[in-house]
Tab-separated table of C-alpha atoms in Angstrom:
chain	number	residue	atom	x	y	z
A	1	MET	CA	-21.052	-21.761	-16.144
A	2	ARG	CA	-17.210	-21.583	-15.999
A	3	ASN	CA	-15.114	-23.597	-18.699
A	4	ASP	CA	-11.300	-24.663	-17.887
A	5	LEU	CA	-8.589	-23.570	-20.318
A	6	GLY	CA	-6.048	-24.762	-19.175
A	7	ALA	CA	-2.568	-23.824	-17.059
A	8	LYS	CA	-1.619	-21.129	-19.800
A	9	PRO	CA	-0.745	-17.357	-19.626
A	10	MET	CA	-4.069	-16.056	-20.335
A	11	LEU	CA	-3.715	-12.407	-19.000
A	12	TYR	CA	-5.698	-9.513	-19.925
A	13	PRO	CA	-4.149	-6.415	-20.800
A	14	MET	CA	-0.331	-7.657	-21.355
A	15	PRO	CA	1.941	-5.309	-22.866
A	16	VAL	CA	4.462	-5.347	-25.301
A	17	LEU	CA	8.093	-4.206	-24.143
A	18	ILE	CA	10.514	-3.888	-26.486
A	19	LEU	CA	14.068	-4.848	-24.630
A	20	GLY	CA	17.517	-2.160	-25.708
A	21	THR	CA	20.169	-3.628	-25.060
A	22	TYR	CA	23.746	-3.298	-26.017
A	23	ASP	CA	26.365	-6.271	-26.853
A	24	GLU	CA	30.083	-6.299	-25.697
A	25	ASN	CA	30.954	-3.863	-28.754
A	26	GLY	CA	28.063	-1.629	-28.196
A	27	VAL	CA	25.875	-2.986	-30.822
A	28	PRO	CA	22.154	-2.522	-30.108
A	29	ASN	CA	19.344	-4.745	-30.179
A	30	ALA	CA	15.801	-4.800	-29.799
A	31	MET	CA	13.623	-7.644	-28.164
A	32	ASN	CA	9.397	-8.177	-27.749
A	33	ALA	CA	8.243	-9.016	-24.447
A	34	ALA	CA	5.207	-9.906	-23.530
A	35	TRP	CA	5.600	-11.196	-20.243
A	36	GLY	CA	6.827	-8.857	-17.523
A	37	GLY	CA	5.571	-6.548	-15.519
A	38	ILE	CA	5.919	-4.104	-12.427
A	39	SER	CA	6.912	-5.526	-9.288
A	40	ASP	CA	7.688	-2.874	-7.159
A	41	PHE	CA	7.851	1.588	-7.127
A	42	GLU	CA	10.976	1.028	-9.150
A	43	GLU	CA	11.493	-2.335	-9.768
A	44	ILE	CA	10.484	-4.262	-12.973
A	45	THR	CA	10.697	-8.055	-14.114
A	46	VAL	CA	10.691	-9.694	-17.665
A	47	SER	CA	10.733	-13.363	-18.618
A	48	ILE	CA	13.228	-13.509	-21.125
A	49	SER	CA	14.753	-17.252	-22.239
A	50	ALA	CA	18.492	-17.740	-22.271
A	51	GLY	CA	19.389	-18.537	-25.628
A	52	HIS	CA	17.933	-14.963	-26.455
A	53	LYS	CA	20.971	-12.166	-27.602
A	54	THR	CA	19.441	-10.077	-24.834
A	55	ALA	CA	20.144	-12.290	-22.004
A	56	ALA	CA	23.472	-12.804	-23.270
A	57	ASN	CA	23.773	-8.651	-23.950
A	58	VAL	CA	22.513	-7.522	-20.482
A	59	LEU	CA	24.000	-10.125	-18.281
A	60	LYS	CA	27.478	-8.380	-19.790
A	61	THR	CA	26.500	-4.930	-19.313
A	62	LYS	CA	24.079	-4.869	-16.615
A	63	ALA	CA	21.844	-2.522	-17.819
A	64	PHE	CA	18.763	-2.403	-20.392
A	65	THR	CA	15.749	-0.336	-21.055
A	66	VAL	CA	12.049	-0.968	-21.431
A	67	SER	CA	10.125	0.732	-23.983
A	68	PRO	CA	5.928	0.230	-24.094
A	69	ALA	CA	5.097	-0.284	-28.141
A	70	ASP	CA	2.866	1.998	-29.204
A	71	VAL	CA	0.424	2.069	-32.397
A	72	LYS	CA	3.017	4.124	-34.877
A	73	ASN	CA	5.681	1.448	-34.005
A	74	LEU	CA	3.793	-1.432	-34.234
A	75	VAL	CA	5.286	-3.504	-37.867
A	76	ALA	CA	8.138	-2.540	-36.360
A	77	ALA	CA	7.690	-3.678	-32.727
A	78	ASP	CA	6.532	-6.674	-34.105
A	79	PHE	CA	9.767	-7.546	-36.326
A	80	VAL	CA	11.870	-7.732	-33.913
A	81	GLY	CA	9.396	-10.323	-31.963
A	82	VAL	CA	9.253	-12.322	-34.883
A	83	VAL	CA	13.556	-12.097	-35.622
A	84	SER	CA	16.710	-13.012	-33.254
A	85	GLY	CA	19.191	-10.632	-33.012
A	86	ASN	CA	21.301	-13.346	-33.254
A	87	LYS	CA	20.465	-13.972	-36.897
A	88	GLU	CA	20.007	-10.960	-38.004
A	89	PRO	CA	23.105	-8.587	-38.134
A	90	ASP	CA	20.380	-5.606	-39.578
A	91	LYS	CA	17.543	-5.980	-36.949
A	92	ILE	CA	18.030	-2.311	-35.908
A	93	LYS	CA	18.369	-0.850	-39.286
A	94	LYS	CA	15.476	-3.141	-40.562
A	95	THR	CA	12.941	-0.927	-37.622
A	96	GLY	CA	13.987	1.792	-39.005
A	97	TRP	CA	14.433	3.168	-35.230
A	98	THR	CA	17.558	5.722	-34.909
A	99	VAL	CA	19.278	5.102	-31.239
A	100	ALA	CA	20.489	7.130	-28.318
A	101	LYS	CA	22.571	6.067	-25.653
A	102	SER	CA	20.765	6.283	-22.265
A	103	GLU	CA	22.554	9.282	-20.019
A	104	LYS	CA	21.275	6.918	-16.601
A	105	VAL	CA	22.407	3.362	-17.942
A	106	ASN	CA	24.879	1.860	-20.608
A	107	ALA	CA	21.889	0.334	-22.717
A	108	PRO	CA	20.254	1.957	-26.202
A	109	ILE	CA	16.942	4.310	-25.894
A	110	PHE	CA	14.941	4.605	-29.482
A	111	ASN	CA	13.985	7.544	-29.938
A	112	GLU	CA	10.980	6.586	-31.944
A	113	LEU	CA	9.777	5.001	-29.051
A	114	PRO	CA	8.891	7.660	-26.609
A	115	LEU	CA	8.403	6.040	-23.328
A	116	THR	CA	11.584	4.220	-21.980
A	117	LEU	CA	12.249	2.829	-18.760
A	118	GLU	CA	16.225	2.782	-18.016
A	119	CYS	CA	17.009	-0.131	-16.211
A	120	GLU	CA	20.227	-1.143	-13.560
A	121	MET	CA	20.084	-5.168	-13.557
A	122	ILE	CA	19.378	-6.823	-10.282
A	123	SER	CA	18.946	-10.274	-11.253
A	124	TYR	CA	19.040	-12.561	-14.050
A	125	ASP	CA	19.055	-16.076	-13.426
A	126	PRO	CA	18.776	-18.250	-16.979
A	127	GLY	CA	16.879	-21.478	-14.524
A	128	THR	CA	13.856	-19.325	-14.260
A	129	ASP	CA	14.328	-16.581	-17.014
A	130	ARG	CA	13.872	-13.885	-14.934
A	131	LEU	CA	15.111	-10.868	-15.495
A	132	VAL	CA	14.892	-8.122	-12.466
A	133	GLY	CA	15.685	-4.641	-13.270
A	134	LYS	CA	15.889	-1.391	-11.060
A	135	ILE	CA	14.200	1.805	-12.945
A	136	VAL	CA	16.854	3.943	-12.824
A	137	ASN	CA	14.633	6.952	-14.508
A	138	VAL	CA	11.899	7.349	-17.227
A	139	SER	CA	12.368	9.613	-20.106
A	140	ALA	CA	9.321	10.109	-22.453
A	141	ASP	CA	9.019	12.055	-25.509
A	142	GLU	CA	7.743	15.704	-24.990
A	143	SER	CA	5.244	14.236	-27.552
A	144	ILE	CA	3.475	12.167	-25.475
A	145	LEU	CA	3.520	14.592	-22.307
A	146	THR	CA	0.827	17.578	-20.581
A	147	GLY	CA	2.436	19.540	-18.270
A	148	GLY	CA	4.906	17.414	-17.597
A	149	LYS	CA	2.539	14.185	-17.627
A	150	ILE	CA	2.269	10.889	-19.675
A	151	ASP	CA	-0.967	11.921	-21.657
A	152	LEU	CA	-3.181	9.106	-23.110
A	153	THR	CA	-4.713	11.810	-25.811
A	154	LYS	CA	-0.926	11.702	-26.730
A	155	PHE	CA	0.658	8.373	-26.332
A	156	CYS	CA	-1.157	5.180	-27.736
A	157	PRO	CA	0.743	2.291	-26.158
A	158	ILE	CA	-0.675	-1.155	-27.452
A	159	CYS	CA	-1.707	-4.318	-25.581
A	160	TYR	CA	-1.280	-7.741	-26.529
A	161	ASP	CA	-4.288	-10.597	-26.397
A	162	PRO	CA	-2.555	-13.715	-25.578
A	163	SER	CA	-5.042	-15.726	-27.118
A	164	GLU	CA	-5.768	-14.665	-30.381
A	165	HIS	CA	-2.331	-13.167	-31.028
A	166	GLY	CA	-3.967	-9.458	-31.832
A	167	TYR	CA	-2.474	-6.069	-30.965
A	168	TYR	CA	-5.135	-3.559	-29.156
A	169	THR	CA	-5.587	0.369	-28.437
A	170	MET	CA	-6.259	1.237	-24.811
A	171	GLY	CA	-9.639	2.444	-26.001
A	172	GLU	CA	-11.877	5.138	-23.511
A	173	ARG	CA	-11.356	6.297	-20.171
A	174	VAL	CA	-13.838	4.577	-18.150
A	175	GLY	CA	-12.959	5.265	-14.564
A	176	ASN	CA	-10.793	6.966	-11.529
A	177	ALA	CA	-8.300	4.973	-9.597
A	178	PHE	CA	-8.557	4.695	-5.895
A	179	ALA	CA	-12.309	6.955	-5.812
A	180	ASP	CA	-14.814	4.987	-8.436
A	181	GLY	CA	-14.903	2.777	-5.057
A	182	LYS	CA	-15.672	4.705	-2.710
A	183	GLN	CA	-19.378	4.692	-3.267
A	184	LEU	CA	-19.565	0.915	-2.284
A	185	GLN	CA	-17.489	2.028	1.268
B	1	MET	CA	13.629	16.471	-26.943
B	2	ARG	CA	12.973	13.829	-24.071
B	3	ASN	CA	12.139	14.603	-20.079
B	4	ASP	CA	13.226	12.579	-17.317
B	5	LEU	CA	10.348	11.089	-14.921
B	6	GLY	CA	12.510	9.964	-12.502
B	7	ALA	CA	12.616	6.682	-11.361
B	8	LYS	CA	8.764	4.907	-11.345
B	9	PRO	CA	6.589	2.578	-12.645
B	10	MET	CA	5.280	3.933	-15.237
B	11	LEU	CA	4.304	1.030	-17.722
B	12	TYR	CA	1.529	0.728	-20.328
B	13	PRO	CA	-0.654	-0.887	-20.185
B	14	MET	CA	-0.866	-1.825	-16.362
B	15	PRO	CA	-3.594	-4.085	-15.741
B	16	VAL	CA	-5.620	-4.122	-12.609
B	17	LEU	CA	-5.444	-8.086	-11.022
B	18	ILE	CA	-7.777	-8.791	-8.331
B	19	LEU	CA	-6.180	-11.518	-5.895
B	20	GLY	CA	-8.539	-14.076	-4.184
B	21	THR	CA	-7.856	-15.997	-1.383
B	22	TYR	CA	-8.572	-17.405	2.193
B	23	ASP	CA	-8.082	-16.814	5.464
B	24	GLU	CA	-7.374	-19.666	8.030
B	25	ASN	CA	-11.077	-19.972	8.874
B	26	GLY	CA	-12.181	-19.863	4.544
B	27	VAL	CA	-13.130	-16.482	4.609
B	28	PRO	CA	-12.814	-15.327	1.128
B	29	ASN	CA	-11.066	-11.737	0.835
B	30	ALA	CA	-10.273	-9.930	-2.557
B	31	MET	CA	-7.386	-7.325	-3.173
B	32	ASN	CA	-6.842	-4.936	-6.186
B	33	ALA	CA	-2.812	-4.933	-7.724
B	34	ALA	CA	-1.693	-3.369	-10.726
B	35	TRP	CA	2.037	-4.385	-9.774
B	36	GLY	CA	2.369	-7.813	-11.673
B	37	GLY	CA	2.160	-9.692	-14.571
B	38	ILE	CA	2.666	-13.597	-16.138
B	39	SER	CA	6.700	-14.380	-15.404
B	40	ASP	CA	7.109	-17.753	-17.303
B	41	PHE	CA	4.524	-20.098	-19.232
B	42	GLU	CA	2.429	-21.115	-16.226
B	43	GLU	CA	3.797	-18.651	-13.366
B	44	ILE	CA	2.812	-15.051	-12.591
B	45	THR	CA	4.498	-12.694	-10.271
B	46	VAL	CA	2.629	-10.138	-8.044
B	47	SER	CA	3.770	-7.442	-5.987
B	48	ILE	CA	1.826	-7.587	-2.438
B	49	SER	CA	3.266	-5.832	0.608
B	50	ALA	CA	3.078	-7.562	3.715
B	51	GLY	CA	1.290	-5.706	5.863
B	52	HIS	CA	-1.962	-6.788	3.206
B	53	LYS	CA	-4.533	-9.431	3.878
B	54	THR	CA	-3.719	-11.323	0.824
B	55	ALA	CA	-0.389	-11.817	2.069
B	56	ALA	CA	-1.481	-13.308	5.400
B	57	ASN	CA	-3.927	-15.592	3.871
B	58	VAL	CA	-1.464	-16.794	0.759
B	59	LEU	CA	0.942	-17.725	3.261
B	60	LYS	CA	-1.256	-20.060	5.250
B	61	THR	CA	-3.429	-21.179	2.075
B	62	LYS	CA	-0.500	-21.346	-0.536
B	63	ALA	CA	-2.808	-20.428	-2.788
B	64	PHE	CA	-4.561	-17.634	-4.764
B	65	THR	CA	-6.654	-16.554	-7.988
B	66	VAL	CA	-6.467	-13.325	-10.384
B	67	SER	CA	-9.293	-12.138	-11.662
B	68	PRO	CA	-8.896	-9.797	-14.686
B	69	ALA	CA	-11.060	-6.584	-13.620
B	70	ASP	CA	-13.396	-5.896	-16.859
B	71	VAL	CA	-15.334	-2.934	-17.544
B	72	LYS	CA	-18.775	-4.331	-15.637
B	73	ASN	CA	-16.913	-4.837	-11.998
B	74	LEU	CA	-15.119	-1.332	-12.026
B	75	VAL	CA	-16.897	-0.387	-8.802
B	76	ALA	CA	-16.238	-3.295	-6.945
B	77	ALA	CA	-12.684	-4.156	-8.505
B	78	ASP	CA	-11.455	0.200	-7.147
B	79	PHE	CA	-13.624	-1.248	-4.145
B	80	VAL	CA	-11.334	-3.960	-3.381
B	81	GLY	CA	-8.252	-1.873	-3.720
B	82	VAL	CA	-9.921	1.227	-1.790
B	83	VAL	CA	-10.905	-0.726	1.138
B	84	SER	CA	-8.116	-3.196	3.422
B	85	GLY	CA	-9.291	-6.959	4.327
B	86	ASN	CA	-7.997	-6.078	7.631
B	87	LYS	CA	-9.983	-3.578	8.735
B	88	GLU	CA	-13.932	-4.071	6.859
B	89	PRO	CA	-14.897	-7.882	7.404
B	90	ASP	CA	-17.818	-7.408	4.958
B	91	LYS	CA	-15.848	-6.313	2.018
B	92	ILE	CA	-17.148	-9.183	-0.003
B	93	LYS	CA	-20.353	-8.998	0.761
B	94	LYS	CA	-20.116	-5.103	-0.333
B	95	THR	CA	-19.051	-5.960	-3.510
B	96	GLY	CA	-22.211	-8.295	-4.159
B	97	TRP	CA	-19.490	-10.590	-5.313
B	98	THR	CA	-20.187	-14.572	-5.041
B	99	VAL	CA	-17.529	-16.927	-3.979
B	100	ALA	CA	-17.340	-20.415	-5.253
B	101	LYS	CA	-13.958	-22.422	-4.459
B	102	SER	CA	-11.663	-23.346	-7.065
B	103	GLU	CA	-11.754	-27.159	-8.067
B	104	LYS	CA	-8.048	-26.402	-8.291
B	105	VAL	CA	-6.679	-24.757	-5.597
B	106	ASN	CA	-7.310	-23.582	-2.390
B	107	ALA	CA	-8.758	-20.203	-3.075
B	108	PRO	CA	-11.672	-18.224	-4.500
B	109	ILE	CA	-13.385	-18.028	-7.457
B	110	PHE	CA	-15.634	-14.578	-7.995
B	111	ASN	CA	-18.190	-16.079	-9.896
B	112	GLU	CA	-18.611	-12.523	-11.928
B	113	LEU	CA	-15.382	-11.856	-12.726
B	114	PRO	CA	-15.594	-14.102	-16.312
B	115	LEU	CA	-11.485	-14.791	-16.175
B	116	THR	CA	-9.260	-16.377	-13.591
B	117	LEU	CA	-5.997	-18.028	-13.185
B	118	GLU	CA	-6.399	-20.312	-10.734
B	119	CYS	CA	-2.868	-20.067	-8.968
B	120	GLU	CA	-0.452	-22.468	-6.002
B	121	MET	CA	1.902	-20.172	-4.455
B	122	ILE	CA	5.881	-21.024	-5.727
B	123	SER	CA	7.173	-18.611	-3.642
B	124	TYR	CA	6.549	-15.321	-1.296
B	125	ASP	CA	9.018	-13.062	0.017
B	126	PRO	CA	8.228	-10.370	2.142
B	127	GLY	CA	11.100	-8.840	1.980
B	128	THR	CA	11.105	-7.704	-1.582
B	129	ASP	CA	6.825	-8.135	-1.474
B	130	ARG	CA	7.224	-11.044	-4.549
B	131	LEU	CA	4.543	-13.021	-4.462
B	132	VAL	CA	4.982	-15.762	-7.166
B	133	GLY	CA	2.265	-18.528	-8.232
B	134	LYS	CA	2.020	-21.342	-10.533
B	135	ILE	CA	-0.629	-21.026	-12.808
B	136	VAL	CA	-2.589	-24.102	-12.292
B	137	ASN	CA	-5.843	-23.628	-14.281
B	138	VAL	CA	-7.556	-20.875	-15.737
B	139	SER	CA	-11.151	-20.716	-16.270
B	140	ALA	CA	-13.077	-18.772	-18.047
B	141	ASP	CA	-17.140	-18.577	-17.875
B	142	GLU	CA	-18.989	-19.183	-21.312
B	143	SER	CA	-19.792	-15.849	-21.810
B	144	ILE	CA	-16.619	-14.195	-22.570
B	145	LEU	CA	-15.380	-17.620	-25.062
B	146	THR	CA	-16.489	-17.898	-28.915
B	147	GLY	CA	-15.504	-21.802	-29.946
B	148	GLY	CA	-13.811	-22.060	-26.615
B	149	LYS	CA	-11.640	-19.262	-26.804
B	150	ILE	CA	-11.336	-15.579	-25.008
B	151	ASP	CA	-13.629	-13.158	-27.303
B	152	LEU	CA	-12.157	-9.498	-27.124
B	153	THR	CA	-15.891	-8.780	-28.155
B	154	LYS	CA	-17.456	-10.491	-25.267
B	155	PHE	CA	-14.975	-9.747	-22.558
B	156	CYS	CA	-13.592	-6.210	-22.145
B	157	PRO	CA	-10.762	-6.050	-19.205
B	158	ILE	CA	-9.769	-2.587	-17.838
B	159	CYS	CA	-6.267	-1.105	-18.318
B	160	TYR	CA	-4.868	0.736	-15.627
B	161	ASP	CA	-3.050	4.280	-15.968
B	162	PRO	CA	-0.494	4.838	-13.126
B	163	SER	CA	0.621	8.517	-14.387
B	164	GLU	CA	-3.161	9.965	-14.363
B	165	HIS	CA	-5.010	7.160	-12.462
B	166	GLY	CA	-7.425	5.856	-14.676
B	167	TYR	CA	-8.998	3.249	-15.762
B	168	TYR	CA	-9.395	2.313	-19.830
B	169	THR	CA	-10.378	0.169	-21.789
B	170	MET	CA	-8.715	-2.498	-24.697
B	171	GLY	CA	-9.794	-0.374	-28.139
B	172	GLU	CA	-9.927	-1.493	-31.631
B	173	ARG	CA	-7.324	-4.321	-32.845
B	174	VAL	CA	-4.836	-1.981	-34.313
B	175	GLY	CA	-2.264	-5.699	-35.654
B	176	ASN	CA	-1.773	-9.157	-35.242
B	177	ALA	CA	1.217	-10.576	-33.543
B	178	PHE	CA	4.132	-12.679	-34.725
B	179	ALA	CA	2.473	-11.383	-37.784
B	180	ASP	CA	2.949	-7.645	-39.031
B	181	GLY	CA	6.624	-7.423	-38.371
B	182	LYS	CA	7.162	-10.119	-41.087
B	183	GLN	CA	6.722	-7.054	-44.040
B	184	LEU	CA	10.705	-5.839	-42.516
B	185	GLN	CA	12.228	-9.678	-42.899
C-alpha cells in the first residue's frame, strides 16, 4: 500500500553543497545548498534563489566553487545555511575556515573542506533559480586521497534527509556499480 | 596540500536514480542515472543522453518516475544501468519488479521500490541531455513510513561513489540541519 506525500523534493540521498563565491571586493561568502547535482560529465546544476548573496556574487564574478560538506565541518556547514551573507559580515570568520583563491576560477576555496569543484558559471537564471557551472577542476586535499583517488575511509561527506532534516554519514560499502547487476543478464 | 584531479563529476553523495518510463505501447522501461538532483521545490533535473530508451520514451509520454534505489533492490538497480532497454526486451522481467501505472502521470511505478517521485516532463533537450520534470506527487510504501513520514530506519537508500564506483548505505545520523549551526551565531 502506497501513501501520497504530495509534491515535495523528497530525494535520497541529498548532498550538502557548500558554495563559495567572492563579491566585487574579493570578500568571500559561503552558503549551504541541498538542491543540486551533477548534470553532465563536466557540469553541475544548483538551485539558488535570487535573493542570496551567492546569486549576486556569481553574476559579478561568473565563478563559484562547490565543496561537499563533511562530518568534520558539519557545524560550520550548517551555520552557512542558517545565516545570510547579506546580514552577517563576519560569516566566514565565524566558520573558522581559511580561504585560498582557486588557481582556476575567480572563487574561494575553503581550505578545511577537503574536496572542491571549481566552476565557471555557464548560466544563471534568477527566474528559475538555476545556476549551471562548468567544472573546470576538482581539487582534493591529500588527506582524503589514496593513490591519487578519493578514499571514503578518509573522506566522510554528509547526506541530507529532506524529510526529518537530519545529516547522515555515508555508511558501509554494500555493492559495486556496473558489476553487481551483471548476474541478472 | 591539494591535488588537482581534473574536470570530473566528483560529487558526494551521488544518488542512484531509477527512472521509469513507458514506450508508445505502454511497455515499461527502467534505467539507472546518477547525474541528477532536486532543482526546485517541485522540480527535478536529470542528465539523460539522447540514445537512451528513456529519452525516446519521455519525449512521447511527457512523463517519468524517479525512485531512489535502496539496498534491497541494489542488484536490480545496477542491472538496469548495465543493460539497455533498446537491446533487452525482457529488461523489467529480469529485475523481478512488478509494475503499476502511476495515478498521477503516464509512467510506471515499480512496486518494489518504496519511494517514487512522479513527474511530468517540463523540458528535455537532447543537446544538453537535460531532462527537467515537475514533481506532481511523491508516493511511498507504508513499509518505510512512521507517522506518515519517511523513516530512515526503515528506508535504506544507496549512495554512489563516482571515484571507485561503489554503492554505499546512508550511515548514522550525525547532525541536525538548520539547528547545529546556530551555535556559531
